[in-house]
Amino acid sequence: MPHPSDPFEDDLDDLPPPPAVHYAEQALLGALLLDPHRLSEIGALEADHFDNHAHGALFRAMLETPAPDPEQHRDSPAWLNAVLDAARPNAPGLTASYLHTAIQVCPWPQHAISYARMIRADHARRSLRMHAERLAQTASDITLPHRAAATVHQADALARFLDDLSGRFAPHPGSLPRTPLQPAPPRDVGEDALDDERFLLASATAHPAEAKNMRWLVAEDFAAPLHAAVWQCLTALTHRGDPIDPVTVLWEAQHRGLLAHDVTPASLLTLVETAVGSPEHWGEKVVQRALLARAQAVAARITAYTDDPANSPHQLVTGSRRALADLAALRTRWQHTIAPATPTSPRTARNPSAPRAGPPPRVTAPAARAAR
């Protein structure tokens, strides 16, 4: 037997139970159907804020139908019928009995403001989840011509949404989410990603002077742990001012315990011997892949927050901002790799024989007569 509180439920047993906001929406609609004048008390609420489509259509019909006279509304269902007729084109499943059900299940019409606040909070949670999903989709969409730039743009849109959200919900104690987080999604270890890292290590070994200026690249940017460790060997040699070539890198790797049964001296030499291109070129690719992976991890973290209904809007804002902060530092380093080098014009040497500024020279009398 279908549940009387949902106009679209059927007798299928595998349907999930309605979420808590479903009952908040019913309670608000029941309060407004009883007392239409409360529409002016509930604050900024839109039909799109409702999770249930039929509820949103019914609320929109209330906004579009002129409010009745309070005395007439007590004795006549005319306004209820007008609202139902206005809502049915967008929600054909609505019936007059459902409107009466909403009225009956409303605990206290005087609590309409609280019910509206609950609906806005749940809409904020769903909207935040949508922004996080867009960030994840953008970061993983290989068809985009400028995927990293598009991902950064989507992260900015998410940050602006959080700023707007923070202004609509008051802060409160215990602002950090307590949601258990899953491990970050695995990094891309396909052949293209591994080849970029191999070419980077080899070219940095062959051209250490160029690699010396690549402070924007760190070991955490690498997808392969071995490649990250070899990069640390290169940066350590550079920091000490030691010579850099495949053999010195091998020796440093040995002292760092990188040589094992699956990493032999010969294989490590092969890793850093075949130099192709510039280390900055390959470094930019490695940082870009790290940026995309971090964006997907941030999106997964925010999605986990929104999937936990125990989190309040303020907790969602605080946790999401901290997640975006993890992306900000990596974004700054990536932007450094794509920023055009600022041309420096050579300074013009001052002519030491040029006279200093001062008063004009005094003209002598013979020179004045000669000028005439």
XYZ file of C-alpha atoms in Angstrom:
372
model
C 0.000 0.000 0.000
C 1.521 3.379 -0.941
C 2.519 5.776 1.789
C -0.149 8.505 2.005
C 2.449 11.247 2.376
C 3.963 10.897 -1.100
C 1.857 11.414 -4.251
C 4.345 9.560 -6.424
C 5.006 6.453 -4.348
C 3.825 3.083 -5.590
C 3.837 -0.341 -4.030
C 7.440 -1.178 -4.932
C 9.292 -2.430 -1.886
C 12.760 -1.435 -3.071
C 12.152 2.319 -3.023
C 14.388 4.150 -0.534
C 12.625 5.892 2.345
C 12.022 9.639 1.961
C 14.777 11.850 3.394
C 14.165 14.012 6.432
C 13.737 17.136 4.311
C 10.703 15.496 2.692
C 8.786 15.866 5.942
C 10.036 19.423 6.449
C 8.687 20.292 2.998
C 5.351 18.673 3.794
C 5.132 20.539 7.088
C 5.866 23.888 5.450
C 3.352 23.321 2.671
C 0.720 22.298 5.210
C 1.383 25.429 7.253
C 1.090 27.643 4.183
C -2.064 25.915 2.983
C -3.622 26.568 6.378
C -2.320 30.139 6.711
C -1.301 31.617 3.318
C -0.268 34.886 4.989
C 2.804 33.076 6.379
C 4.347 33.255 2.897
C 5.602 36.717 3.809
C 7.236 35.419 7.008
C 9.404 32.535 5.804
C 12.125 34.614 4.144
C 13.839 34.017 0.807
C 12.625 30.640 -0.431
C 12.208 29.505 -4.017
C 10.446 26.586 -5.627
C 13.806 25.213 -6.818
C 14.911 24.868 -3.197
C 12.553 21.935 -2.688
C 13.951 18.442 -3.081
C 10.586 16.992 -4.153
C 9.492 18.248 -7.568
C 5.784 18.116 -6.704
C 6.403 20.105 -3.536
C 8.267 22.762 -5.507
C 5.461 22.985 -8.062
C 2.914 23.370 -5.270
C 4.960 26.102 -3.606
C 5.358 27.967 -6.902
C 1.594 27.819 -7.404
C 1.115 29.367 -3.955
C 3.399 32.246 -4.889
C 1.586 32.844 -8.181
C -1.954 32.584 -6.798
C -3.215 35.760 -5.070
C -3.582 35.260 -1.335
C -7.180 34.860 -0.160
C -9.038 36.855 2.426
C -8.328 35.203 5.813
C -12.007 35.079 6.802
C -13.124 33.581 3.478
C -10.232 31.090 3.521
C -11.490 29.603 6.784
C -14.853 28.749 5.253
C -14.067 28.096 1.583
C -11.577 25.799 -0.237
C -11.529 28.124 -3.243
C -7.894 29.155 -2.767
C -6.804 25.537 -2.248
C -8.518 24.550 -5.495
C -6.916 27.468 -7.346
C -3.455 26.488 -6.079
C -4.015 22.867 -7.060
C -5.139 23.855 -10.564
C -2.053 26.067 -10.976
C 0.320 23.326 -9.793
C -1.070 20.384 -11.764
C 0.446 21.296 -15.168
C 3.909 20.879 -13.621
C 2.994 18.059 -11.214
C 0.137 15.965 -12.651
C 0.272 13.534 -9.732
C -0.914 16.098 -7.220
C -4.402 15.532 -5.826
C -6.701 17.357 -3.478
C -6.266 14.576 -0.940
C -2.523 15.180 -0.878
C -3.069 18.825 0.006
C -5.212 17.722 2.918
C -2.539 15.194 3.908
C 0.063 17.974 4.015
C -2.202 20.002 6.252
C -2.781 17.067 8.578
C 0.889 16.146 8.984
C 2.004 19.716 9.786
C 2.802 19.672 13.516
C 2.669 23.427 14.162
C 1.886 26.019 11.453
C 3.581 28.599 13.699
C 6.907 26.840 12.988
C 6.813 27.611 9.260
C 9.951 29.764 9.505
C 11.897 26.825 10.930
C 10.612 24.473 8.240
C 11.706 26.935 5.547
C 15.146 27.182 7.154
C 15.488 23.390 6.978
C 14.582 23.389 3.287
C 17.134 26.095 2.513
C 19.822 24.180 4.422
C 19.175 20.956 2.523
C 19.149 22.834 -0.779
C 22.527 24.332 0.107
C 23.887 20.839 0.760
C 22.618 19.526 -2.587
C 23.921 22.588 -4.432
C 27.360 22.191 -2.881
C 27.408 18.572 -3.944
C 26.563 19.647 -7.497
C 29.509 22.072 -7.520
C 31.838 19.349 -6.231
C 30.629 16.945 -8.924
C 31.274 19.564 -11.606
C 34.805 20.040 -10.294
C 35.442 16.285 -10.409
C 33.966 15.944 -13.897
C 36.013 18.838 -15.242
C 39.259 17.517 -13.769
C 38.675 14.083 -15.309
C 37.355 15.167 -18.712
C 40.141 14.300 -21.161
C 38.223 15.866 -24.055
C 38.736 19.418 -22.776
C 41.469 21.271 -24.695
C 42.586 23.201 -21.593
C 41.558 20.895 -18.798
C 43.734 22.425 -16.080
C 42.497 25.959 -16.778
C 38.890 24.764 -16.851
C 39.431 22.955 -13.542
C 40.817 26.099 -11.924
C 37.827 28.059 -13.233
C 35.462 25.495 -11.710
C 37.311 25.685 -8.386
C 36.799 29.465 -8.434
C 33.073 28.962 -9.012
C 32.972 26.615 -6.033
C 34.817 29.156 -3.863
C 32.355 31.911 -4.837
C 29.444 29.645 -3.975
C 30.960 28.991 -0.543
C 31.345 32.737 0.024
C 27.682 33.258 -0.807
C 26.676 30.329 1.375
C 28.598 31.605 4.383
C 26.635 34.850 4.268
C 23.290 33.038 4.376
C 23.914 30.752 7.345
C 25.158 31.860 10.737
C 28.274 30.211 12.206
C 28.054 28.098 15.330
C 30.392 26.135 17.634
C 31.742 22.838 16.362
C 32.164 24.105 12.830
C 34.378 21.286 11.515
C 32.695 18.288 9.882
C 33.174 14.974 11.641
C 32.580 12.911 8.532
C 35.040 9.992 8.175
C 36.873 10.544 4.898
C 37.836 7.875 2.431
C 41.378 7.757 0.978
C 42.009 10.093 -1.931
C 41.347 8.651 -5.403
C 44.389 6.824 -6.829
C 46.727 8.846 -9.021
C 46.943 8.290 -12.758
C 49.786 5.813 -13.278
C 49.206 5.235 -16.977
C 52.098 5.069 -19.374
C 51.685 8.689 -20.471
C 51.988 9.932 -16.898
C 54.947 7.671 -16.125
C 56.712 8.649 -19.349
C 56.390 12.342 -18.491
C 58.046 11.694 -15.131
C 60.797 9.538 -16.661
C 61.613 12.196 -19.260
C 61.651 14.836 -16.539
C 64.155 12.943 -14.381
C 66.427 12.181 -17.320
C 66.369 15.723 -18.697
C 66.931 17.181 -15.207
C 69.965 14.929 -14.808
C 71.317 16.033 -18.185
C 70.560 19.725 -17.633
C 70.907 20.384 -13.896
C 71.314 24.138 -14.405
C 67.761 24.368 -15.785
C 66.343 22.049 -13.141
C 67.907 24.182 -10.404
C 65.271 26.887 -10.959
C 62.316 24.479 -10.804
C 61.474 25.110 -7.158
C 57.776 24.966 -8.080
C 58.047 21.180 -8.484
C 57.977 19.008 -5.353
C 58.131 15.273 -4.749
C 54.403 15.080 -3.917
C 53.594 16.032 -7.517
C 54.838 12.693 -8.861
C 52.489 9.774 -9.384
C 55.172 7.080 -8.976
C 56.843 6.921 -5.534
C 60.183 5.899 -7.074
C 60.177 8.915 -9.364
C 59.394 11.183 -6.417
C 62.343 9.721 -4.494
C 64.717 10.186 -7.446
C 63.600 13.816 -7.747
C 64.499 14.262 -4.092
C 67.956 12.868 -4.900
C 68.373 15.463 -7.631
C 67.233 18.347 -5.433
C 69.529 17.203 -2.607
C 72.544 17.140 -4.949
C 71.585 20.578 -6.265
C 71.205 21.981 -2.756
C 74.674 20.747 -1.754
C 76.247 21.971 -4.983
C 77.496 18.472 -5.870
C 78.055 17.401 -9.462
C 75.034 15.840 -11.134
C 75.161 13.003 -13.632
C 73.615 9.508 -13.761
C 76.329 8.009 -11.542
C 76.086 10.674 -8.818
C 72.310 10.310 -8.835
C 72.734 6.542 -8.462
C 75.084 7.016 -5.522
C 72.658 9.391 -3.799
C 69.828 6.919 -4.400
C 71.845 4.183 -2.760
C 72.384 6.281 0.370
C 68.664 6.968 0.515
C 67.840 3.261 0.415
C 66.145 3.267 -2.983
C 68.018 0.269 -4.348
C 66.074 -2.926 -3.696
C 65.277 -6.176 -5.428
C 62.927 -4.411 -7.883
C 65.171 -1.332 -8.325
C 68.636 -2.297 -9.455
C 71.555 0.056 -10.167
C 71.214 -0.732 -13.877
C 67.494 0.074 -13.948
C 67.990 3.342 -12.087
C 70.783 4.362 -14.475
C 68.459 3.609 -17.387
C 65.809 5.812 -15.766
C 68.027 8.930 -15.716
C 70.151 8.415 -18.826
C 67.746 9.006 -21.730
C 67.230 12.785 -21.825
C 64.573 14.187 -24.150
C 63.606 17.847 -24.248
C 63.724 20.432 -21.491
C 63.109 19.608 -17.818
C 60.796 22.621 -17.496
C 58.562 21.233 -20.256
C 58.164 17.872 -18.539
C 57.926 19.499 -15.123
C 54.944 21.549 -16.250
C 53.198 18.348 -17.350
C 53.885 16.672 -14.012
C 52.537 19.630 -12.020
C 49.465 19.835 -14.237
C 48.668 16.159 -13.647
C 49.144 16.701 -9.921
C 46.747 19.663 -10.052
C 44.052 17.594 -11.740
C 44.518 14.741 -9.278
C 44.326 17.120 -6.316
C 41.139 18.685 -7.707
C 39.519 15.247 -7.937
C 40.584 14.475 -4.363
C 39.139 17.786 -3.140
C 35.877 17.129 -4.982
C 35.627 13.657 -3.428
C 36.233 15.115 0.017
C 33.527 17.769 -0.360
C 31.123 15.195 -1.788
C 31.689 13.043 1.292
C 30.778 16.022 3.468
C 27.552 16.632 1.541
C 26.601 12.952 1.673
C 26.592 13.153 5.468
C 23.246 14.712 6.501
C 24.627 15.350 10.001
C 26.693 18.279 8.704
C 25.156 21.718 9.054
C 25.581 24.330 6.293
C 28.261 26.086 8.334
C 30.166 22.816 8.767
C 29.925 22.222 5.027
C 31.321 25.672 4.317
C 34.214 25.300 6.782
C 35.184 21.821 5.655
C 34.917 22.686 1.958
C 37.066 25.786 2.353
C 39.759 23.747 4.054
C 39.595 21.239 1.236
C 39.987 23.998 -1.359
C 42.967 25.362 0.565
C 44.756 22.085 -0.197
C 44.315 22.885 -3.874
C 45.376 26.543 -3.600
C 49.113 25.974 -3.008
C 49.389 23.501 -5.873
C 47.418 25.864 -8.089
C 49.890 28.667 -7.331
C 52.822 26.471 -8.338
C 51.062 25.390 -11.527
C 50.342 28.999 -12.462
C 54.045 29.729 -11.983
C 54.893 27.134 -14.632
C 52.592 28.676 -17.241
C 53.331 32.329 -16.454
C 55.308 33.966 -19.249
C 58.795 35.044 -18.298
C 58.972 38.775 -17.698
C 61.494 40.277 -20.134
C 64.150 42.324 -18.436
C 65.570 45.217 -20.450
C 69.236 46.004 -19.841
C 69.841 49.121 -17.862
C 71.432 51.991 -19.774
C 74.778 52.840 -18.265
C 75.029 56.440 -17.216
C 77.656 58.430 -19.122
C 80.144 59.554 -16.512
C 81.074 62.572 -18.639
C 77.509 63.859 -18.828
C 77.141 67.090 -16.839
C 74.890 67.120 -13.811
C 71.742 69.185 -13.889
C 72.266 72.741 -12.684
C 71.843 76.393 -13.591
C 72.767 77.457 -17.157
C 76.350 78.664 -17.615
C 76.947 82.390 -17.340
C 77.673 84.116 -20.689
C 80.740 86.361 -20.672
C 80.734 89.769 -22.298
C 82.983 88.884 -25.321
C 80.832 85.857 -26.071
C 77.693 88.014 -25.926
C 79.137 90.535 -28.377
C 80.146 87.748 -30.728
C 76.590 86.415 -30.621
C 75.340 89.825 -31.874
